[in-house]
Amino acid sequence: METMSTRVSARIAAISESATLAVDSKAKALKAAGRPVIGFGAGEPDFPTPAYIVEAAQRACAEPRFHKYTPAAGLPELRQAIADKTARDSGYHVEANQVLVTNGGKQAVYQTFAALLDPGDEVLVPAPYWTTYPESIALAGGVTVPVLTDEHSGYLASIEDLEAARTPRTKVLLFVSPSNPTGAVYPPAMVREIGEWAAANDLWVITDEIYEHLVYGDATFSSIPVQTPAIADTCVVLNGVAKTYAMTGWRVGWMIGPRDVISAAANLQSHVSNVAQAAALAAVSGDLSAVAQMRTAFDRRRQTMTRMLNEIDGVICPLPQGAFYCYPSVKGLLGREIAGQRPQTSAELAGLILEEAEVAVVPGEAFGTPGYFRLSCALGDADLEEGISRMAKLLADAK
């Protein structure tokens, strides 16, 4: 009998299941079984896609031209609108032929690494990191080199941290601000310093800006090719409509970069859904009033969640400055007796919390830093407070 390892290629078999989606799936399964589970796992807004965007897609369904293949790099009008939106929102001026529309942000991530990496090329990846990055790097033949950060540095990687991890094989720096999973936002001066370091060391920079509009308080989003124009020819910007416009299921992202890289990635890709692109065109061409409403809610929730988490003995949670996640350290709880058990890892503790408190969180092992949890703020206020209260009640008796 053939085994799975002989039926599936080693390359694909090596891909780990998305930890965030696995947690969300388990939480939904328990809910379906009648258990009152509150899930903090999925990284998607709890708001519907704005009506004007949905209506644009409905109109597109009736247009015969959208029933045919799209141009490989995306609809010309959408590529131009993305270039215009990028200039408007971040101050980065590019031409439409530097834009490639993709089937969601994850495809943009994969295609960028596939276009830039040869086997053995190293990518500096500040950790904690989004689970998709190392998998995409490995699929492209590259090697992930984690650059560890923690709550004491505000989850920010310094020039010294990056330089210590650089080797002769380093080709790419992955730069993400605001960050998933930590919510860290690099200040403009630090963005400029890192860009200048990358330029001085002849490194490519891949920067994921999908949370650009979700920043709070005094934090400021700044785009690394704007802060350091010298890297423009060795920089790829990743973005999409998923977070800003509550469009996770529409699957429209994009790459912005040098024309040769964009052309190569377009050859790899071929086509994108026309109807989803029509919706994205309405989104990026419109104003930002929808995201302003969501940001207000996320701002309130991040403050509530941070306060409640820090009230739990053994938990340390910095206030996130961006995105919609909290990333607390739970190292102070490990090894303590909780509900008759002594979890030794954050993964074991997350499993215990799910079973005993019926609350789903994602353990830090998924993001390259054991000893932490990621909790999404993108759920209703009442559920958020109830979920953290359940956790607090369970963990209050830790011995």
Coordinates of C-alpha atoms in Angstrom, one line a residue:
M1 CA 0.0 0.0 0.0
E2 CA 1.3 3.4 -0.9
T3 CA 1.9 5.8 2.0
M4 CA 1.0 9.4 2.1
S5 CA 4.8 10.3 1.8
T6 CA 5.0 8.6 -1.5
R7 CA 1.7 10.0 -2.8
V8 CA 2.4 13.6 -1.9
S9 CA 5.7 15.4 -2.8
A10 CA 8.1 16.0 0.0
R11 CA 8.0 19.7 -0.8
I12 CA 4.2 20.0 -0.2
A13 CA 4.1 17.4 2.6
A14 CA 6.6 19.7 4.5
I15 CA 4.0 22.5 4.6
S16 CA 2.5 22.9 8.1
E17 CA -1.2 23.4 8.6
S18 CA -1.9 27.1 9.3
A19 CA -1.9 27.2 13.1
T20 CA -4.2 30.2 13.2
L21 CA -6.7 28.6 10.9
A22 CA -6.4 25.3 12.8
V23 CA -7.3 27.0 16.0
D24 CA -10.2 28.8 14.4
S25 CA -11.4 25.5 12.8
K26 CA -11.3 23.7 16.1
A27 CA -13.2 26.5 17.9
K28 CA -15.9 26.4 15.2
A29 CA -16.2 22.6 15.5
L30 CA -16.6 22.8 19.2
K31 CA -19.2 25.6 18.8
A32 CA -21.1 23.4 16.3
A33 CA -21.1 20.6 18.9
G34 CA -22.9 23.0 21.2
R35 CA -20.0 24.3 23.4
P36 CA -19.9 28.1 24.0
V37 CA -16.4 28.6 22.7
I38 CA -15.0 32.1 22.2
G39 CA -12.4 32.2 19.6
F40 CA -9.4 34.7 19.5
G41 CA -7.7 32.9 16.7
A42 CA -8.7 34.2 13.3
G43 CA -7.0 37.3 12.0
E44 CA -10.0 38.9 10.2
P45 CA -12.2 41.8 10.9
D46 CA -15.6 41.0 12.4
F47 CA -17.2 43.6 10.2
P48 CA -19.0 43.0 6.8
T49 CA -17.5 44.3 3.6
P50 CA -18.8 47.8 3.0
A51 CA -22.0 47.8 0.9
Y52 CA -20.6 49.9 -2.0
I53 CA -17.9 47.4 -2.5
V54 CA -20.3 44.5 -2.6
E55 CA -22.5 46.4 -5.0
A56 CA -19.6 46.9 -7.4
A57 CA -19.0 43.2 -7.5
Q58 CA -22.7 42.6 -8.2
R59 CA -22.6 44.9 -11.1
A60 CA -19.4 43.2 -12.4
C61 CA -21.2 39.9 -12.4
A62 CA -23.5 41.2 -15.1
E63 CA -20.8 42.6 -17.3
P64 CA -19.8 40.1 -20.1
R65 CA -16.2 41.5 -20.2
F66 CA -15.7 40.2 -16.7
H67 CA -16.8 36.7 -17.8
K68 CA -13.5 36.3 -19.7
Y69 CA -9.9 35.9 -18.7
T70 CA -8.3 38.8 -17.0
P71 CA -4.9 40.2 -18.1
A72 CA -2.2 38.1 -16.3
A73 CA -1.0 41.0 -14.1
G74 CA -4.6 42.2 -13.3
L75 CA -7.1 44.6 -14.7
P76 CA -5.3 47.7 -16.0
E77 CA -7.7 50.1 -14.2
L78 CA -7.1 48.3 -10.9
R79 CA -3.3 48.4 -11.3
Q80 CA -3.5 52.1 -11.9
A81 CA -5.9 52.6 -8.9
I82 CA -3.5 50.7 -6.7
A83 CA -0.6 52.9 -7.8
D84 CA -2.7 56.0 -7.1
K85 CA -3.8 54.6 -3.7
T86 CA -0.2 53.9 -2.7
A87 CA 0.8 57.4 -3.5
R88 CA -2.1 58.8 -1.5
D89 CA -1.7 56.6 1.5
S90 CA 2.0 56.1 2.0
G91 CA 3.6 58.7 -0.3
Y92 CA 5.3 56.0 -2.5
H93 CA 5.0 56.9 -6.1
V94 CA 5.0 54.0 -8.6
E95 CA 3.8 53.3 -12.1
A96 CA 0.9 50.9 -12.9
N97 CA 3.3 48.5 -14.6
Q98 CA 5.1 48.1 -11.2
V99 CA 1.9 46.6 -9.7
L100 CA 0.8 43.0 -9.9
V101 CA -2.6 42.0 -8.7
T102 CA -2.7 38.6 -6.9
N103 CA -5.2 36.1 -5.6
G104 CA -5.0 37.4 -2.0
G105 CA -2.1 38.5 0.1
K106 CA -0.7 35.0 0.6
Q107 CA -0.2 34.6 -3.1
A108 CA 1.7 37.9 -3.2
V109 CA 3.9 36.6 -0.4
Y110 CA 4.7 33.3 -2.1
Q111 CA 5.2 34.8 -5.5
T112 CA 7.6 37.4 -4.2
F113 CA 9.8 34.8 -2.5
A114 CA 9.6 32.5 -5.6
A115 CA 10.7 35.4 -7.8
L116 CA 13.6 36.4 -5.7
L117 CA 15.1 33.4 -4.0
D118 CA 17.4 30.7 -5.3
P119 CA 18.1 27.5 -3.2
G120 CA 20.0 28.3 -0.1
D121 CA 19.3 32.1 -0.1
E122 CA 18.7 33.3 3.4
V123 CA 15.9 35.6 4.5
L124 CA 16.1 37.6 7.8
V125 CA 12.7 37.3 9.4
P126 CA 12.1 39.2 12.7
A127 CA 10.2 36.9 15.1
P128 CA 7.5 36.6 16.2
Y129 CA 6.4 36.3 12.5
W130 CA 3.2 35.4 10.6
T131 CA 3.0 31.7 10.1
T132 CA 2.9 32.0 6.3
Y133 CA 6.3 33.6 5.8
P134 CA 8.6 30.6 6.7
E135 CA 6.5 28.2 4.7
S136 CA 6.6 30.4 1.6
I137 CA 10.4 30.9 2.0
A138 CA 10.9 27.1 2.2
L139 CA 8.7 26.5 -0.9
A140 CA 10.9 28.9 -2.8
G141 CA 14.0 27.0 -1.7
G142 CA 15.1 29.7 0.7
V143 CA 16.2 29.5 4.4
T144 CA 14.4 31.4 7.1
V145 CA 16.8 33.1 9.6
P146 CA 14.7 34.2 12.6
V147 CA 15.7 37.5 14.3
L148 CA 14.3 37.1 17.8
T149 CA 12.5 40.0 19.6
D150 CA 10.5 40.1 22.8
E151 CA 8.2 42.2 24.9
H152 CA 11.1 44.1 26.4
S153 CA 12.1 45.6 23.1
G154 CA 8.5 46.2 22.1
Y155 CA 8.9 43.4 19.6
L156 CA 11.2 45.6 17.4
A157 CA 14.3 44.3 15.8
S158 CA 17.3 46.6 16.0
I159 CA 20.1 47.1 13.5
E160 CA 22.4 45.3 15.9
D161 CA 19.9 42.3 15.9
L162 CA 19.8 42.2 12.2
E163 CA 23.5 42.6 11.7
A164 CA 24.2 39.7 14.1
A165 CA 21.9 37.4 12.0
R166 CA 23.3 38.5 8.6
T167 CA 25.6 36.1 6.7
P168 CA 27.2 35.9 3.2
R169 CA 24.1 34.0 2.2
T170 CA 21.6 36.7 3.3
K171 CA 19.7 38.0 0.3
V172 CA 16.4 39.4 1.7
L173 CA 15.2 41.3 4.8
L174 CA 11.5 40.8 5.5
F175 CA 10.2 43.9 7.1
V176 CA 6.6 44.1 8.6
S177 CA 5.1 47.1 10.3
P178 CA 2.5 47.1 11.7
S179 CA 3.2 43.5 12.7
N180 CA 1.1 40.4 12.8
P181 CA 1.2 38.9 15.4
T182 CA 2.5 41.5 17.8
G183 CA 1.0 44.8 16.7
A184 CA 4.4 46.4 16.8
V185 CA 4.9 49.6 14.7
Y186 CA 8.4 50.8 13.9
P187 CA 8.8 54.6 14.3
P188 CA 9.9 56.4 11.1
A189 CA 13.4 57.0 12.2
M190 CA 13.9 53.3 12.9
V191 CA 12.4 52.5 9.5
R192 CA 14.8 54.8 7.8
E193 CA 17.8 53.4 9.7
I194 CA 16.8 49.8 8.8
G195 CA 16.4 50.8 5.1
E196 CA 19.8 52.4 5.0
W197 CA 21.3 49.3 6.6
A198 CA 19.7 47.1 4.0
A199 CA 20.9 49.3 1.2
A200 CA 24.5 49.4 2.6
N201 CA 24.5 45.6 2.7
D202 CA 23.0 45.2 -0.8
L203 CA 19.9 43.3 0.5
W204 CA 16.5 43.0 -1.0
V205 CA 13.7 44.2 1.2
I206 CA 10.2 42.6 1.2
T207 CA 7.8 44.8 3.2
D208 CA 4.3 43.7 4.1
E209 CA 2.1 46.7 4.6
I210 CA -1.3 45.1 4.8
Y211 CA -2.0 46.7 8.2
E212 CA -0.9 50.2 7.1
H213 CA -4.2 51.8 8.2
L214 CA -4.5 50.1 11.5
V215 CA -2.3 52.2 13.8
Y216 CA -3.3 53.8 17.1
G217 CA -2.4 56.5 19.5
D218 CA 0.9 58.3 18.7
A219 CA 2.1 55.5 16.4
T220 CA 2.8 56.4 12.7
F221 CA 2.9 54.1 9.8
S222 CA 5.8 54.7 7.4
S223 CA 6.8 52.9 4.2
I224 CA 10.4 51.8 4.1
P225 CA 11.0 52.7 0.4
V226 CA 9.6 56.2 1.2
Q227 CA 11.9 56.6 4.2
T228 CA 14.9 55.1 2.2
P229 CA 14.4 55.9 -1.5
A230 CA 17.8 54.1 -2.2
I231 CA 16.1 50.7 -1.8
A232 CA 13.3 51.3 -4.3
D233 CA 15.0 49.1 -7.0
T234 CA 15.5 46.3 -4.5
C235 CA 12.2 46.5 -2.6
V236 CA 8.9 44.7 -3.1
V237 CA 5.8 46.1 -1.2
L238 CA 3.0 43.6 -0.4
N239 CA -0.5 44.7 0.4
G240 CA -4.2 43.9 -0.2
V241 CA -7.8 44.8 0.6
A242 CA -8.3 42.1 3.3
K243 CA -7.8 44.0 6.5
T244 CA -8.5 47.6 5.5
Y245 CA -11.8 46.9 3.9
A246 CA -12.9 43.7 5.8
M247 CA -12.4 41.7 2.5
T248 CA -10.5 38.6 3.7
G249 CA -12.7 36.2 1.7
W250 CA -12.5 38.2 -1.6
R251 CA -8.9 37.2 -2.1
V252 CA -7.3 40.3 -3.7
G253 CA -3.7 41.3 -2.9
W254 CA -0.9 42.9 -4.8
M255 CA 2.9 43.2 -5.2
I256 CA 4.6 46.5 -6.0
G257 CA 8.2 46.3 -7.2
P258 CA 10.8 46.7 -9.9
R259 CA 9.4 45.9 -13.4
D260 CA 11.5 42.9 -14.0
V261 CA 10.4 41.2 -10.7
I262 CA 6.7 42.1 -11.4
S263 CA 7.0 40.7 -14.9
A264 CA 8.5 37.5 -13.7
A265 CA 5.9 37.0 -11.0
A266 CA 3.1 37.7 -13.6
N267 CA 4.5 34.9 -15.7
L268 CA 4.2 32.6 -12.7
Q269 CA 0.7 33.7 -11.8
S270 CA -1.4 34.0 -15.0
H271 CA -4.9 35.1 -13.8
V272 CA -7.0 36.7 -11.1
S273 CA -10.8 36.8 -10.5
N274 CA -12.4 39.7 -12.4
V275 CA -15.3 40.1 -10.1
A276 CA -13.1 40.3 -7.0
Q277 CA -10.9 42.8 -8.8
A278 CA -14.0 44.9 -9.6
A279 CA -14.8 44.9 -5.9
A280 CA -11.1 45.8 -5.0
L281 CA -11.2 48.7 -7.5
A282 CA -14.2 50.2 -5.7
A283 CA -12.4 49.7 -2.4
V284 CA -9.1 51.3 -3.2
S285 CA -10.7 54.1 -5.2
G286 CA -13.0 55.0 -2.4
D287 CA -12.4 56.9 0.8
L288 CA -11.2 55.4 4.1
S289 CA -14.3 56.1 6.2
A290 CA -15.1 52.3 6.5
V291 CA -11.6 51.6 8.0
A292 CA -11.9 54.6 10.3
Q293 CA -15.0 53.1 11.9
M294 CA -13.3 49.7 12.3
R295 CA -10.1 51.3 13.6
T296 CA -12.1 53.0 16.4
A297 CA -13.5 49.7 17.5
F298 CA -10.1 47.9 17.3
D299 CA -8.5 50.7 19.3
R300 CA -11.0 50.4 22.1
R301 CA -10.7 46.6 22.1
R302 CA -6.9 46.5 22.1
Q303 CA -6.9 48.7 25.2
T304 CA -9.5 46.6 27.0
M305 CA -7.8 43.3 26.1
T306 CA -4.3 44.6 27.2
R307 CA -5.7 45.8 30.5
M308 CA -7.5 42.6 31.3
L309 CA -4.6 40.4 30.3
N310 CA -2.1 42.4 32.4
E311 CA -4.4 41.8 35.4
I312 CA -3.7 38.1 35.2
D313 CA -0.8 37.0 37.4
G314 CA 2.0 35.6 35.2
V315 CA 1.0 37.4 32.0
I316 CA 2.8 40.4 30.5
C317 CA 1.2 42.1 27.6
P318 CA 2.6 45.3 25.9
L319 CA 0.0 47.6 24.4
P320 CA 0.0 46.9 20.6
Q321 CA 0.4 50.0 18.5
G322 CA -1.0 48.5 15.3
A323 CA -3.0 45.7 13.6
F324 CA -5.6 44.0 15.7
Y325 CA -3.8 41.5 17.9
C326 CA -2.3 41.3 21.4
Y327 CA 0.8 39.2 22.0
P328 CA 1.2 38.5 25.7
S329 CA 4.0 36.6 27.3
V330 CA 2.6 33.7 29.3
K331 CA 6.0 32.3 30.4
G332 CA 5.1 33.2 34.0
L333 CA 2.3 30.6 33.9
L334 CA 4.3 27.7 32.5
G335 CA 5.0 24.8 35.0
R336 CA 2.4 26.0 37.4
E337 CA -0.6 23.8 38.4
I338 CA -3.8 24.8 36.6
A339 CA -6.9 22.6 36.8
G340 CA -4.8 19.7 37.9
Q341 CA -2.3 20.0 35.1
R342 CA 1.2 21.5 34.8
P343 CA 1.5 22.8 31.2
Q344 CA 5.2 23.2 30.2
T345 CA 4.7 25.0 26.9
S346 CA 2.4 27.7 25.6
A347 CA 0.9 25.1 23.2
E348 CA -0.1 22.9 26.2
L349 CA -1.4 25.9 28.0
A350 CA -3.5 26.9 25.0
G351 CA -5.0 23.4 24.8
L352 CA -5.8 23.5 28.5
I353 CA -7.5 26.9 28.2
L354 CA -9.6 25.6 25.3
E355 CA -10.8 22.6 27.2
E356 CA -11.3 24.1 30.6
A357 CA -12.4 27.7 29.8
E358 CA -13.7 27.1 26.3
V359 CA -11.5 29.9 24.9
A360 CA -9.4 29.5 21.8
V361 CA -6.0 31.3 21.5
V362 CA -3.0 30.7 19.2
P363 CA 0.2 29.6 21.0
G364 CA 3.4 31.4 20.3
E365 CA 5.0 28.2 18.8
A366 CA 3.1 29.0 15.6
F367 CA 4.9 32.4 15.4
G368 CA 8.4 31.2 16.2
T369 CA 8.4 32.3 19.8
P370 CA 7.2 29.7 22.4
G371 CA 5.9 31.1 25.6
Y372 CA 3.4 33.6 24.1
F373 CA -0.2 33.7 22.9
R374 CA -1.7 35.7 20.0
L375 CA -5.2 36.9 20.6
S376 CA -7.2 38.7 17.9
C377 CA -9.1 41.9 18.9
A378 CA -11.3 41.5 15.9
L379 CA -14.4 40.1 17.7
G380 CA -17.3 41.8 19.5
D381 CA -16.7 43.7 22.7
A382 CA -18.9 41.4 24.8
D383 CA -17.3 38.2 23.6
L384 CA -13.8 39.8 24.1
E385 CA -14.5 40.6 27.7
E386 CA -16.2 37.3 28.4
G387 CA -13.4 35.4 26.8
I388 CA -10.6 37.1 28.8
S389 CA -12.7 36.9 32.0
R390 CA -13.0 33.1 31.5
M391 CA -9.2 32.9 31.1
A392 CA -8.6 35.0 34.1
K393 CA -10.9 32.9 36.3
L394 CA -9.1 29.7 35.2
L395 CA -5.6 31.1 35.6
A396 CA -6.3 32.8 38.9
D397 CA -5.8 29.5 40.7
A398 CA -2.4 28.7 39.1
K399 CA -0.1 27.5 41.8

